[in-house]
mmCIF file of C-alpha atoms in Angstrom:
data_model
loop_
_atom_site.group_PDB
_atom_site.id
_atom_site.type_symbol
_atom_site.label_atom_id
_atom_site.label_comp_id
_atom_site.label_asym_id
_atom_site.label_seq_id
_atom_site.Cartn_x
_atom_site.Cartn_y
_atom_site.Cartn_z
ATOM 1 C CA MET A 81 -18.692 15.687 -14.921
ATOM 2 C CA GLU A 82 -18.032 13.676 -11.736
ATOM 3 C CA ILE A 83 -20.324 10.693 -11.161
ATOM 4 C CA SER A 84 -20.823 9.437 -7.578
ATOM 5 C CA LEU A 85 -22.360 6.005 -7.110
ATOM 6 C CA PRO A 86 -24.363 5.355 -3.933
ATOM 7 C CA ASP A 87 -22.954 2.954 -1.325
ATOM 8 C CA ASP A 88 -25.411 0.190 -2.130
ATOM 9 C CA CYS A 89 -24.208 0.139 -5.750
ATOM 10 C CA LEU A 90 -20.576 -0.047 -4.663
ATOM 11 C CA THR A 91 -21.454 -2.836 -2.227
ATOM 12 C CA PHE A 92 -23.145 -4.735 -5.050
ATOM 13 C CA ILE A 93 -20.020 -4.362 -7.217
ATOM 14 C CA PHE A 94 -17.781 -5.547 -4.372
ATOM 15 C CA GLU A 95 -19.921 -8.624 -3.743
ATOM 16 C CA LYS A 96 -19.690 -9.595 -7.427
ATOM 17 C CA LEU A 97 -15.877 -9.719 -7.380
ATOM 18 C CA ASP A 98 -14.872 -13.388 -7.629
ATOM 19 C CA SER A 99 -11.111 -13.058 -7.308
ATOM 20 C CA SER A 100 -9.648 -12.680 -3.797
ATOM 21 C CA ILE A 101 -6.957 -10.419 -5.288
ATOM 22 C CA ASP A 102 -9.620 -8.127 -6.759
ATOM 23 C CA ARG A 103 -11.465 -8.011 -3.443
ATOM 24 C CA GLU A 104 -8.261 -7.080 -1.616
ATOM 25 C CA SER A 105 -7.387 -4.431 -4.206
ATOM 26 C CA PHE A 106 -10.855 -2.882 -4.001
ATOM 27 C CA GLY A 107 -10.127 -1.223 -0.674
ATOM 28 C CA LEU A 108 -6.822 0.184 -1.898
ATOM 29 C CA THR A 109 -8.528 2.347 -4.537
ATOM 30 C CA CYS A 110 -9.665 5.112 -2.201
ATOM 31 C CA HIS A 111 -10.920 5.715 1.337
ATOM 32 C CA ARG A 112 -14.548 5.386 0.297
ATOM 33 C CA PHE A 113 -13.945 1.996 -1.311
ATOM 34 C CA LEU A 114 -12.123 0.929 1.847
ATOM 35 C CA GLN A 115 -15.162 1.889 3.903
ATOM 36 C CA ILE A 116 -17.280 -0.304 1.636
ATOM 37 C CA GLN A 117 -14.851 -3.220 1.886
ATOM 38 C CA ASN A 118 -14.480 -3.312 5.688
ATOM 39 C CA PRO A 119 -18.052 -4.245 6.709
ATOM 40 C CA ASN A 120 -18.399 -6.629 3.751
ATOM 41 C CA ARG A 121 -15.352 -8.753 4.484
ATOM 42 C CA LYS A 122 -16.509 -12.229 5.538
ATOM 43 C CA SER A 123 -13.251 -14.026 6.340
ATOM 44 C CA LEU A 124 -9.884 -13.201 7.848
ATOM 45 C CA GLU A 125 -6.883 -15.503 7.700
ATOM 46 C CA PHE A 126 -3.345 -14.476 8.443
ATOM 47 C CA GLY A 127 -0.626 -15.309 5.950
ATOM 48 C CA CYS A 128 0.720 -18.381 7.618
ATOM 49 C CA SER A 129 1.607 -21.690 6.018
ATOM 50 C CA PHE A 130 0.720 -23.384 9.291
ATOM 51 C CA SER A 131 2.343 -26.778 9.786
ATOM 52 C CA ARG A 132 1.871 -28.816 12.929
ATOM 53 C CA SER A 133 5.088 -30.685 12.257
ATOM 54 C CA ASN A 134 7.240 -27.545 12.132
ATOM 55 C CA LEU A 135 5.553 -24.796 14.084
ATOM 56 C CA SER A 136 8.741 -22.788 14.692
ATOM 57 C CA GLU A 137 8.863 -21.703 11.064
ATOM 58 C CA THR A 138 5.222 -20.751 10.762
ATOM 59 C CA THR A 139 4.299 -18.772 13.879
ATOM 60 C CA ILE A 140 2.987 -15.245 13.370
ATOM 61 C CA ASN A 141 3.516 -12.187 15.526
ATOM 62 C CA ILE A 142 -0.125 -11.188 15.938
ATOM 63 C CA ASP A 143 -0.680 -9.808 19.416
ATOM 64 C CA SER A 144 -3.825 -8.720 21.248
ATOM 65 C CA PHE A 145 -3.478 -5.071 20.195
ATOM 66 C CA ILE A 146 -3.335 -5.856 16.474
ATOM 67 C CA LEU A 147 -6.218 -8.332 16.600
ATOM 68 C CA ASP A 148 -8.330 -5.878 18.587
ATOM 69 C CA LYS A 149 -7.939 -3.324 15.781
ATOM 70 C CA LEU A 150 -8.762 -5.860 13.064
ATOM 71 C CA ILE A 151 -11.910 -7.158 14.736
ATOM 72 C CA LYS A 152 -13.162 -3.605 15.211
ATOM 73 C CA ARG A 153 -12.492 -2.949 11.522
ATOM 74 C CA PHE A 154 -14.043 -6.129 10.110
ATOM 75 C CA THR A 155 -17.285 -6.454 12.041
ATOM 76 C CA GLN A 156 -19.149 -8.934 9.803
ATOM 77 C CA LEU A 157 -16.707 -11.852 9.772
ATOM 78 C CA ASN A 158 -18.061 -15.377 9.238
ATOM 79 C CA SER A 159 -14.650 -17.058 9.482
ATOM 80 C CA LEU A 160 -11.549 -16.186 11.524
ATOM 81 C CA ASN A 161 -8.316 -18.192 11.320
ATOM 82 C CA LEU A 162 -5.713 -17.452 14.020
ATOM 83 C CA CYS A 163 -3.668 -20.666 13.681
ATOM 84 C CA GLY A 164 -0.097 -20.270 14.912
ATOM 85 C CA CYS A 165 -0.641 -16.939 16.717
ATOM 86 C CA VAL A 166 1.406 -18.124 19.675
ATOM 87 C CA ASN A 167 1.620 -14.678 21.306
ATOM 88 C CA LEU A 168 -2.113 -14.015 21.221
ATOM 89 C CA GLN A 169 -3.619 -13.695 24.689
ATOM 90 C CA ASP A 170 -7.173 -13.910 26.003
ATOM 91 C CA SER A 171 -7.524 -10.119 25.939
ATOM 92 C CA GLY A 172 -7.201 -10.174 22.147
ATOM 93 C CA LEU A 173 -10.556 -11.928 21.881
ATOM 94 C CA ILE A 174 -12.519 -9.399 23.947
ATOM 95 C CA GLN A 175 -13.774 -7.538 20.853
ATOM 96 C CA LEU A 176 -15.513 -10.724 19.734
ATOM 97 C CA ILE A 177 -18.052 -10.036 22.482
ATOM 98 C CA ASN A 178 -19.257 -7.028 20.480
ATOM 99 C CA HIS A 179 -18.358 -8.051 16.917
ATOM 100 C CA GLY A 180 -18.528 -11.859 16.805
ATOM 101 C CA SER A 181 -22.246 -12.410 16.338
ATOM 102 C CA LYS A 182 -21.827 -13.450 12.673
ATOM 103 C CA LEU A 183 -18.833 -15.734 13.275
ATOM 104 C CA HIS A 184 -19.430 -19.382 12.279
ATOM 105 C CA THR A 185 -15.860 -20.710 12.005
ATOM 106 C CA LEU A 186 -12.921 -20.097 14.365
ATOM 107 C CA TYR A 187 -9.424 -21.623 14.263
ATOM 108 C CA LEU A 188 -7.184 -21.196 17.331
ATOM 109 C CA ASP A 189 -4.697 -24.014 16.682
ATOM 110 C CA CYS A 190 -1.478 -23.612 18.693
ATOM 111 C CA CYS A 191 -2.596 -20.370 20.351
ATOM 112 C CA PHE A 192 -0.706 -21.382 23.468
ATOM 113 C CA LYS A 193 -1.827 -18.397 25.554
ATOM 114 C CA ILE A 194 -5.559 -18.780 24.964
ATOM 115 C CA THR A 195 -7.181 -20.157 28.133
ATOM 116 C CA ASP A 196 -10.647 -20.668 29.575
ATOM 117 C CA SER A 197 -10.950 -16.899 29.930
ATOM 118 C CA GLY A 198 -10.600 -16.499 26.167
ATOM 119 C CA LEU A 199 -13.268 -19.145 25.596
ATOM 120 C CA SER A 200 -15.603 -17.195 27.879
ATOM 121 C CA HIS A 201 -15.230 -14.167 25.547
ATOM 122 C CA ILE A 202 -16.022 -16.398 22.566
ATOM 123 C CA ALA A 203 -19.058 -17.830 24.339
ATOM 124 C CA LEU A 204 -20.432 -14.361 25.068
ATOM 125 C CA GLY A 205 -20.049 -12.967 21.562
ATOM 126 C CA CYS A 206 -20.034 -15.884 19.111
ATOM 127 C CA GLN A 207 -23.276 -17.700 19.807
ATOM 128 C CA ALA A 208 -23.714 -18.604 16.113
ATOM 129 C CA LEU A 209 -20.408 -20.520 16.111
ATOM 130 C CA SER A 210 -20.638 -23.917 14.419
ATOM 131 C CA PHE A 211 -16.933 -24.834 14.030
ATOM 132 C CA ILE A 212 -14.054 -24.314 16.458
ATOM 133 C CA SER A 213 -10.548 -25.791 16.420
ATOM 134 C CA LEU A 214 -8.570 -25.626 19.687
ATOM 135 C CA TYR A 215 -5.619 -27.881 18.815
ATOM 136 C CA ARG A 216 -3.008 -27.691 21.630
ATOM 137 C CA CYS A 217 -4.760 -24.831 23.457
ATOM 138 C CA PRO A 218 -4.246 -25.024 27.274
ATOM 139 C CA ILE A 219 -7.954 -25.088 28.036
ATOM 140 C CA THR A 220 -9.846 -27.098 30.662
ATOM 141 C CA ASP A 221 -13.353 -28.419 31.212
ATOM 142 C CA ILE A 222 -14.353 -24.976 32.484
ATOM 143 C CA GLY A 223 -13.730 -23.449 29.055
ATOM 144 C CA LEU A 224 -15.821 -26.137 27.350
ATOM 145 C CA GLN A 225 -18.622 -25.493 29.833
ATOM 146 C CA HIS A 226 -18.579 -21.804 28.817
ATOM 147 C CA LEU A 227 -18.870 -22.772 25.147
ATOM 148 C CA SER A 228 -21.557 -25.391 25.710
ATOM 149 C CA LYS A 229 -23.874 -22.987 27.515
ATOM 150 C CA SER A 230 -23.857 -20.339 24.767
ATOM 151 C CA CYS A 231 -22.673 -21.859 21.484
ATOM 152 C CA LEU A 232 -25.567 -24.258 21.085
ATOM 153 C CA SER A 233 -25.101 -24.499 17.307
ATOM 154 C CA LEU A 234 -21.656 -26.104 17.531
ATOM 155 C CA LYS A 235 -21.284 -28.914 15.003
ATOM 156 C CA ASP A 236 -17.525 -29.540 14.691
ATOM 157 C CA ILE A 237 -15.007 -29.195 17.544
ATOM 158 C CA ASN A 238 -11.302 -30.088 17.475
ATOM 159 C CA LEU A 239 -9.747 -30.766 20.911
ATOM 160 C CA GLU A 240 -6.629 -32.652 19.784
ATOM 161 C CA TRP A 241 -3.782 -32.483 22.328
ATOM 162 C CA CYS A 242 -5.915 -30.502 24.810
ATOM 163 C CA SER A 243 -4.438 -32.632 27.566
ATOM 164 C CA GLN A 244 -6.379 -31.117 30.468
ATOM 165 C CA ILE A 245 -9.819 -32.006 29.091
ATOM 166 C CA THR A 246 -11.699 -34.797 30.886
ATOM 167 C CA ASP A 247 -15.033 -36.531 30.426
ATOM 168 C CA GLY A 248 -16.632 -33.685 32.392
ATOM 169 C CA GLY A 249 -15.907 -31.208 29.602
ATOM 170 C CA ILE A 250 -16.993 -33.696 26.939
ATOM 171 C CA SER A 251 -20.265 -34.288 28.790
ATOM 172 C CA ALA A 252 -20.985 -30.544 28.837
ATOM 173 C CA ILE A 253 -20.496 -30.286 25.081
ATOM 174 C CA THR A 254 -22.436 -33.419 24.148
ATOM 175 C CA THR A 255 -25.311 -32.612 26.507
ATOM 176 C CA ASN A 256 -25.890 -29.013 25.447
ATOM 177 C CA CYS A 257 -24.762 -28.926 21.810
ATOM 178 C CA ARG A 258 -27.436 -31.109 20.279
ATOM 179 C CA HIS A 259 -26.346 -30.517 16.672
ATOM 180 C CA LEU A 260 -22.852 -31.902 17.257
ATOM 181 C CA ARG A 261 -21.532 -33.617 14.126
ATOM 182 C CA ALA A 262 -17.788 -34.235 14.531
ATOM 183 C CA VAL A 263 -15.331 -34.268 17.475
ATOM 184 C CA LYS A 264 -11.565 -34.772 17.658
ATOM 185 C CA ILE A 265 -10.085 -35.807 21.027
ATOM 186 C CA SER A 266 -6.859 -37.469 19.863
ATOM 187 C CA HIS A 267 -4.053 -37.532 22.472
ATOM 188 C CA CYS A 268 -6.413 -36.416 25.261
ATOM 189 C CA ASP A 269 -5.385 -39.127 27.701
ATOM 190 C CA LYS A 270 -7.691 -38.008 30.523
ATOM 191 C CA ILE A 271 -10.801 -38.772 28.472
ATOM 192 C CA LYS A 272 -12.148 -42.287 29.065
ATOM 193 C CA GLY A 273 -15.218 -41.937 26.845
ATOM 194 C CA VAL A 274 -18.033 -41.999 29.414
ATOM 195 C CA GLY A 275 -18.687 -38.292 28.776
ATOM 196 C CA PHE A 276 -20.314 -39.288 25.483
ATOM 197 C CA ASN A 277 -23.150 -41.174 27.190
ATOM 198 C CA GLY A 278 -26.498 -40.072 25.804
ATOM 199 C CA TYR A 279 -24.983 -37.677 23.283
ATOM 200 C CA SER A 280 -26.845 -36.215 20.336
ATOM 201 C CA LYS A 281 -27.781 -38.684 17.623
ATOM 202 C CA THR A 282 -26.331 -36.250 15.090
ATOM 203 C CA LEU A 283 -22.724 -37.086 16.070
ATOM 204 C CA ALA A 284 -21.305 -38.921 13.051
ATOM 205 C CA CYS A 285 -17.513 -38.554 13.398
ATOM 206 C CA LEU A 286 -15.129 -39.176 16.303
ATOM 207 C CA GLU A 287 -11.327 -39.133 16.194
ATOM 208 C CA ALA A 288 -9.790 -40.635 19.339
ATOM 209 C CA ASP A 289 -6.277 -41.548 18.225
ATOM 210 C CA SER A 290 -3.866 -42.493 21.057
ATOM 211 C CA CYS A 291 -6.492 -42.206 23.788
ATOM 212 C CA LYS A 292 -7.233 -44.335 26.848
ATOM 213 C CA ILE A 293 -10.839 -45.121 26.048
ATOM 214 C CA GLU A 294 -12.247 -47.749 28.422
ATOM 215 C CA PRO A 295 -14.922 -50.379 27.615
ATOM 216 C CA GLU A 296 -17.649 -48.246 29.243
ATOM 217 C CA GLY A 297 -16.410 -45.343 27.142
ATOM 218 C CA ILE A 298 -16.814 -47.293 23.915
ATOM 219 C CA LEU A 299 -20.428 -47.948 24.873
ATOM 220 C CA GLY A 300 -20.897 -44.247 25.632
ATOM 221 C CA ILE A 301 -19.431 -43.270 22.272
ATOM 222 C CA LEU A 302 -21.815 -45.643 20.497
ATOM 223 C CA SER A 303 -24.880 -44.722 22.563
ATOM 224 C CA GLY A 304 -26.251 -42.162 20.079
ATOM 225 C CA GLY A 305 -26.438 -44.712 17.275
ATOM 226 C CA GLY A 306 -25.574 -42.283 14.466
ATOM 227 C CA LEU A 307 -21.791 -42.735 14.298
ATOM 228 C CA GLU A 308 -20.440 -43.165 10.758
ATOM 229 C CA TYR A 309 -16.678 -42.760 11.309
ATOM 230 C CA LEU A 310 -14.668 -43.891 14.337
ATOM 231 C CA ASN A 311 -10.916 -43.673 14.810
ATOM 232 C CA VAL A 312 -9.524 -45.428 17.888
ATOM 233 C CA SER A 313 -6.076 -46.106 16.431
ATOM 234 C CA CYS A 314 -3.250 -46.710 18.924
ATOM 235 C CA LEU A 315 -5.837 -47.453 21.610
ATOM 236 C CA SER A 316 -4.076 -47.874 24.949
ATOM 237 C CA TRP A 317 -4.389 -51.372 26.361
ATOM 238 C CA CYS A 318 -6.905 -51.827 29.202
ATOM 239 C CA THR A 319 -6.842 -54.709 31.705
ATOM 240 C CA ARG A 320 -10.624 -55.099 31.235
ATOM 241 C CA GLY A 321 -10.370 -55.428 27.467
ATOM 242 C CA ASP A 322 -10.722 -52.836 24.734
ATOM 243 C CA GLY A 323 -14.516 -52.940 24.533
ATOM 244 C CA LEU A 324 -14.434 -52.750 20.734
ATOM 245 C CA ARG A 325 -16.585 -55.852 20.333
ATOM 246 C CA SER A 326 -19.579 -53.746 21.361
ATOM 247 C CA ILE A 327 -19.302 -51.880 18.041
ATOM 248 C CA GLY A 328 -20.874 -54.937 16.451
ATOM 249 C CA GLY A 329 -23.598 -55.155 19.071
ATOM 250 C CA GLY A 330 -26.157 -52.954 17.323
ATOM 251 C CA PHE A 331 -25.182 -49.355 18.099
ATOM 252 C CA GLY A 332 -22.562 -49.379 15.332
ATOM 253 C CA LYS A 333 -24.901 -50.381 12.541
ATOM 254 C CA ASN A 334 -24.436 -47.029 10.749
ATOM 255 C CA ILE A 335 -20.630 -47.066 10.827
ATOM 256 C CA ARG A 336 -19.036 -46.792 7.395
ATOM 257 C CA VAL A 337 -15.368 -46.194 8.255
ATOM 258 C CA LEU A 338 -13.332 -47.717 11.117
ATOM 259 C CA ASP A 339 -9.703 -46.985 11.962
ATOM 260 C CA PHE A 340 -8.127 -49.601 14.261
ATOM 261 C CA ARG A 341 -4.532 -48.948 13.236
ATOM 262 C CA VAL A 342 -2.081 -50.268 15.889
ATOM 263 C CA CYS A 343 -4.873 -51.631 18.095
ATOM 264 C CA ARG A 344 -2.770 -54.603 19.148
ATOM 265 C CA SER A 345 -5.402 -56.100 21.455
ATOM 266 C CA VAL A 346 -7.919 -56.600 18.627
ATOM 267 C CA GLY A 347 -8.369 -60.311 17.894
ATOM 268 C CA ASP A 348 -10.660 -62.670 16.012
ATOM 269 C CA GLU A 349 -13.642 -62.347 18.375
ATOM 270 C CA THR A 350 -13.747 -58.561 18.005
ATOM 271 C CA VAL A 351 -13.372 -58.703 14.219
ATOM 272 C CA ILE A 352 -16.096 -61.354 13.884
ATOM 273 C CA GLU A 353 -18.588 -59.330 15.959
ATOM 274 C CA ILE A 354 -17.944 -56.147 13.988
ATOM 275 C CA ALA A 355 -18.000 -57.903 10.600
ATOM 276 C CA LYS A 356 -21.437 -59.301 11.473
ATOM 277 C CA GLY A 357 -22.829 -56.182 13.132
ATOM 278 C CA CYS A 358 -21.699 -53.362 10.805
ATOM 279 C CA PRO A 359 -23.351 -54.095 7.443
ATOM 280 C CA LEU A 360 -22.625 -50.622 6.005
ATOM 281 C CA LEU A 361 -18.857 -50.783 6.638
ATOM 282 C CA GLN A 362 -16.976 -49.464 3.587
ATOM 283 C CA GLU A 363 -13.422 -48.940 4.852
ATOM 284 C CA TRP A 364 -11.537 -50.644 7.676
ATOM 285 C CA ASN A 365 -7.964 -49.977 8.731
ATOM 286 C CA LEU A 366 -6.527 -52.963 10.596
ATOM 287 C CA SER A 367 -2.857 -52.198 9.979
ATOM 288 C CA LEU A 368 -0.531 -53.571 12.663
ATOM 289 C CA CYS A 369 -3.379 -55.425 14.402
ATOM 290 C CA SER A 370 -1.150 -58.408 15.002
ATOM 291 C CA GLU A 371 -3.588 -60.661 16.903
ATOM 292 C CA ILE A 372 -6.063 -61.197 14.045
ATOM 293 C CA GLY A 373 -5.972 -64.759 12.728
ATOM 294 C CA VAL A 374 -7.630 -66.826 10.017
ATOM 295 C CA LEU A 375 -11.065 -66.756 11.646
ATOM 296 C CA GLY A 376 -11.039 -62.966 11.679
ATOM 297 C CA TRP A 377 -10.088 -62.652 8.020
ATOM 298 C CA GLU A 378 -12.666 -65.277 7.031
ATOM 299 C CA SER A 379 -15.390 -63.313 8.828
ATOM 300 C CA ILE A 380 -14.463 -60.179 6.891
ATOM 301 C CA GLY A 381 -14.688 -62.102 3.626
ATOM 302 C CA GLY A 382 -17.980 -63.667 4.655
ATOM 303 C CA TYR A 383 -19.860 -60.723 6.147
ATOM 304 C CA CYS A 384 -18.391 -57.402 4.910
ATOM 305 C CA GLY A 385 -20.348 -57.251 1.668
ATOM 306 C CA ASN A 386 -20.074 -53.472 1.304
ATOM 307 C CA LEU A 387 -16.370 -53.188 2.123
ATOM 308 C CA GLU A 388 -14.494 -51.134 -0.488
ATOM 309 C CA LYS A 389 -11.124 -50.496 1.184
ATOM 310 C CA LEU A 390 -9.183 -52.701 3.604
ATOM 311 C CA HIS A 391 -5.827 -51.960 5.238
ATOM 312 C CA VAL A 392 -3.803 -54.960 6.458
ATOM 313 C CA ASN A 393 -0.263 -53.506 6.472
ATOM 314 C CA GLY A 394 1.983 -55.201 9.006
ATOM 315 C CA CYS A 395 -0.631 -57.742 10.151
ATOM 316 C CA ARG A 396 1.498 -60.737 11.056
ATOM 317 C CA GLY A 397 -1.558 -63.019 11.181
ATOM 318 C CA PHE A 398 -2.617 -62.193 7.634
ATOM 319 C CA CYS A 399 -1.834 -65.255 5.498
ATOM 320 C CA ASP A 400 -2.709 -66.990 2.239
ATOM 321 C CA ARG A 401 -5.970 -68.358 3.696
ATOM 322 C CA GLY A 402 -6.939 -64.882 4.804
ATOM 323 C CA LEU A 403 -6.250 -63.487 1.346
ATOM 324 C CA LEU A 404 -8.267 -66.341 -0.182
ATOM 325 C CA SER A 405 -11.233 -65.410 2.013
ATOM 326 C CA LEU A 406 -11.074 -61.827 0.774
ATOM 327 C CA ARG A 407 -10.780 -63.070 -2.802
ATOM 328 C CA ASN A 408 -13.902 -65.212 -2.507
ATOM 329 C CA GLY A 409 -15.882 -62.637 -0.529
ATOM 330 C CA CYS A 410 -15.903 -58.806 -0.256
ATOM 331 C CA LYS A 411 -17.486 -58.448 -3.696
ATOM 332 C CA ARG A 412 -17.316 -54.646 -3.590
ATOM 333 C CA LEU A 413 -13.656 -54.441 -2.581
ATOM 334 C CA MET A 414 -11.806 -51.847 -4.651
ATOM 335 C CA ILE A 415 -8.473 -51.300 -2.840
ATOM 336 C CA LEU A 416 -6.406 -53.608 -0.620
ATOM 337 C CA TYR A 417 -3.499 -52.020 1.236
ATOM 338 C CA VAL A 418 -1.066 -54.825 1.980
ATOM 339 C CA SER A 419 2.637 -54.730 2.852
ATOM 340 C CA ARG A 420 4.980 -56.341 5.392
ATOM 341 C CA CYS A 421 2.708 -59.402 5.677
ATOM 342 C CA ARG A 422 5.291 -62.193 5.820
ATOM 343 C CA GLN A 423 2.791 -65.065 5.776
ATOM 344 C CA VAL A 424 1.359 -64.010 2.434
ATOM 345 C CA SER A 425 3.134 -65.663 -0.510
ATOM 346 C CA GLU A 426 3.800 -64.118 -3.897
ATOM 347 C CA LEU A 427 1.770 -66.920 -5.486
ATOM 348 C CA ALA A 428 -1.282 -66.024 -3.362
ATOM 349 C CA ILE A 429 -0.934 -62.386 -4.388
ATOM 350 C CA GLU A 430 -0.744 -63.309 -8.089
ATOM 351 C CA LEU A 431 -3.747 -65.623 -7.857
ATOM 352 C CA PHE A 432 -5.684 -62.831 -6.120
ATOM 353 C CA LYS A 433 -4.801 -60.404 -8.914
ATOM 354 C CA VAL A 434 -6.012 -62.845 -11.560
ATOM 355 C CA ALA A 435 -9.306 -63.630 -9.811
ATOM 356 C CA ARG A 436 -9.964 -60.078 -8.623
ATOM 357 C CA TRP A 437 -8.511 -57.985 -11.426
ATOM 358 C CA ASP A 438 -10.859 -55.164 -10.372
ATOM 359 C CA VAL A 439 -9.147 -54.760 -6.978
ATOM 360 C CA GLU A 440 -6.131 -52.452 -6.756
ATOM 361 C CA ILE A 441 -3.352 -53.671 -4.448
ATOM 362 C CA LYS A 442 -1.313 -50.898 -2.829
ATOM 363 C CA VAL A 443 1.786 -51.226 -0.658
ATOM 364 C CA GLU A 444 1.548 -47.725 0.809
ATOM 365 C CA GLU A 445 0.340 -47.067 4.343
ATOM 366 C CA VAL A 446 -2.377 -44.456 4.844
ATOM 367 C CA MET A 447 -2.288 -42.566 8.142
ATOM 368 C CA CYS A 448 -5.646 -40.799 7.906
ATOM 369 C CA ILE A 449 -8.856 -42.233 6.471
ATOM 370 C CA MET A 450 -11.368 -39.728 7.853
ATOM 371 C CA PRO A 451 -13.987 -38.919 5.180
ATOM 372 C CA LYS A 452 -13.249 -35.545 3.613
ATOM 373 C CA HIS A 453 -16.671 -34.048 4.296
ATOM 374 C CA PHE A 454 -15.974 -33.874 8.043
ATOM 375 C CA PHE A 455 -14.201 -30.801 9.491
ATOM 376 C CA ARG A 456 -14.730 -28.743 6.341
#
């Protein structure tokens, strides 16, 4: 006797499958099972081992026609990853207008043919979007304005290497998206930082590696008061100063992680202000900050009571006195990254190890210290 289960029972069975292989195999059983699988699929990611360092080996030949078919088939997607689809054009995103209402996460990294027009399709159909990554997409402020007017729930946005973005686009996002949590603008050299003025207090993470942030921009970035992680590594030198001293002026009191790697203009005055004004600071990368002297290191030892990790690789002003200050202070220090510091003697290192046996000394250099809970 043939037994036919109703669709709701089959849907229940499908939802209980834990293994991704089992969920994929479910639809291969028969046409009816496939019809159950299609509307219940929540994520779609193409089989690419995407690598930003070697894109030529990882690009995928997904064009607008193929994606159009897939979006029509899987109408309940929460997450869509199109990283490395270099041939995908704006027209491939049109179906998101009708079938993107459930989409929360969208990756478009290195989709070199996606423009402001494509973002307008996303804005029309994906109003529940909370995460979008646009790494190296040729978009402008106009595209960000489209997103900001419709995708009001945006929390995380990656704009790394979007070289045409200016403070105008940033202002649109920060003004309208009041739940903003994390932003990446690394290598966006047209952004000066003033677009962050008056942004949502929910913004906790900003990556601005290799940018040309001006002193007024630093104040704008800090104006919300809720920032916990700030990366301004390789900050381009400004004739009016780097403005980083203002981090210690009150608005940076919630900062827990700072990345100043290769900020060569940072000196003692900046370090002293931040050490005094950021009581929650837990990790600080000062690698290759060559202008920091004894007074700077002594201020870290004297005021950074919650510091757990400190990076001093390649700091030519880091010396035995500086190490002594860290040894006598920084009671919560757990890891000290130190290498290529020629003024630090082996004897000072050994004495530090004896006095602070609980601190691990590492010679490696860490390139990224962003807390893992951001951009997840």
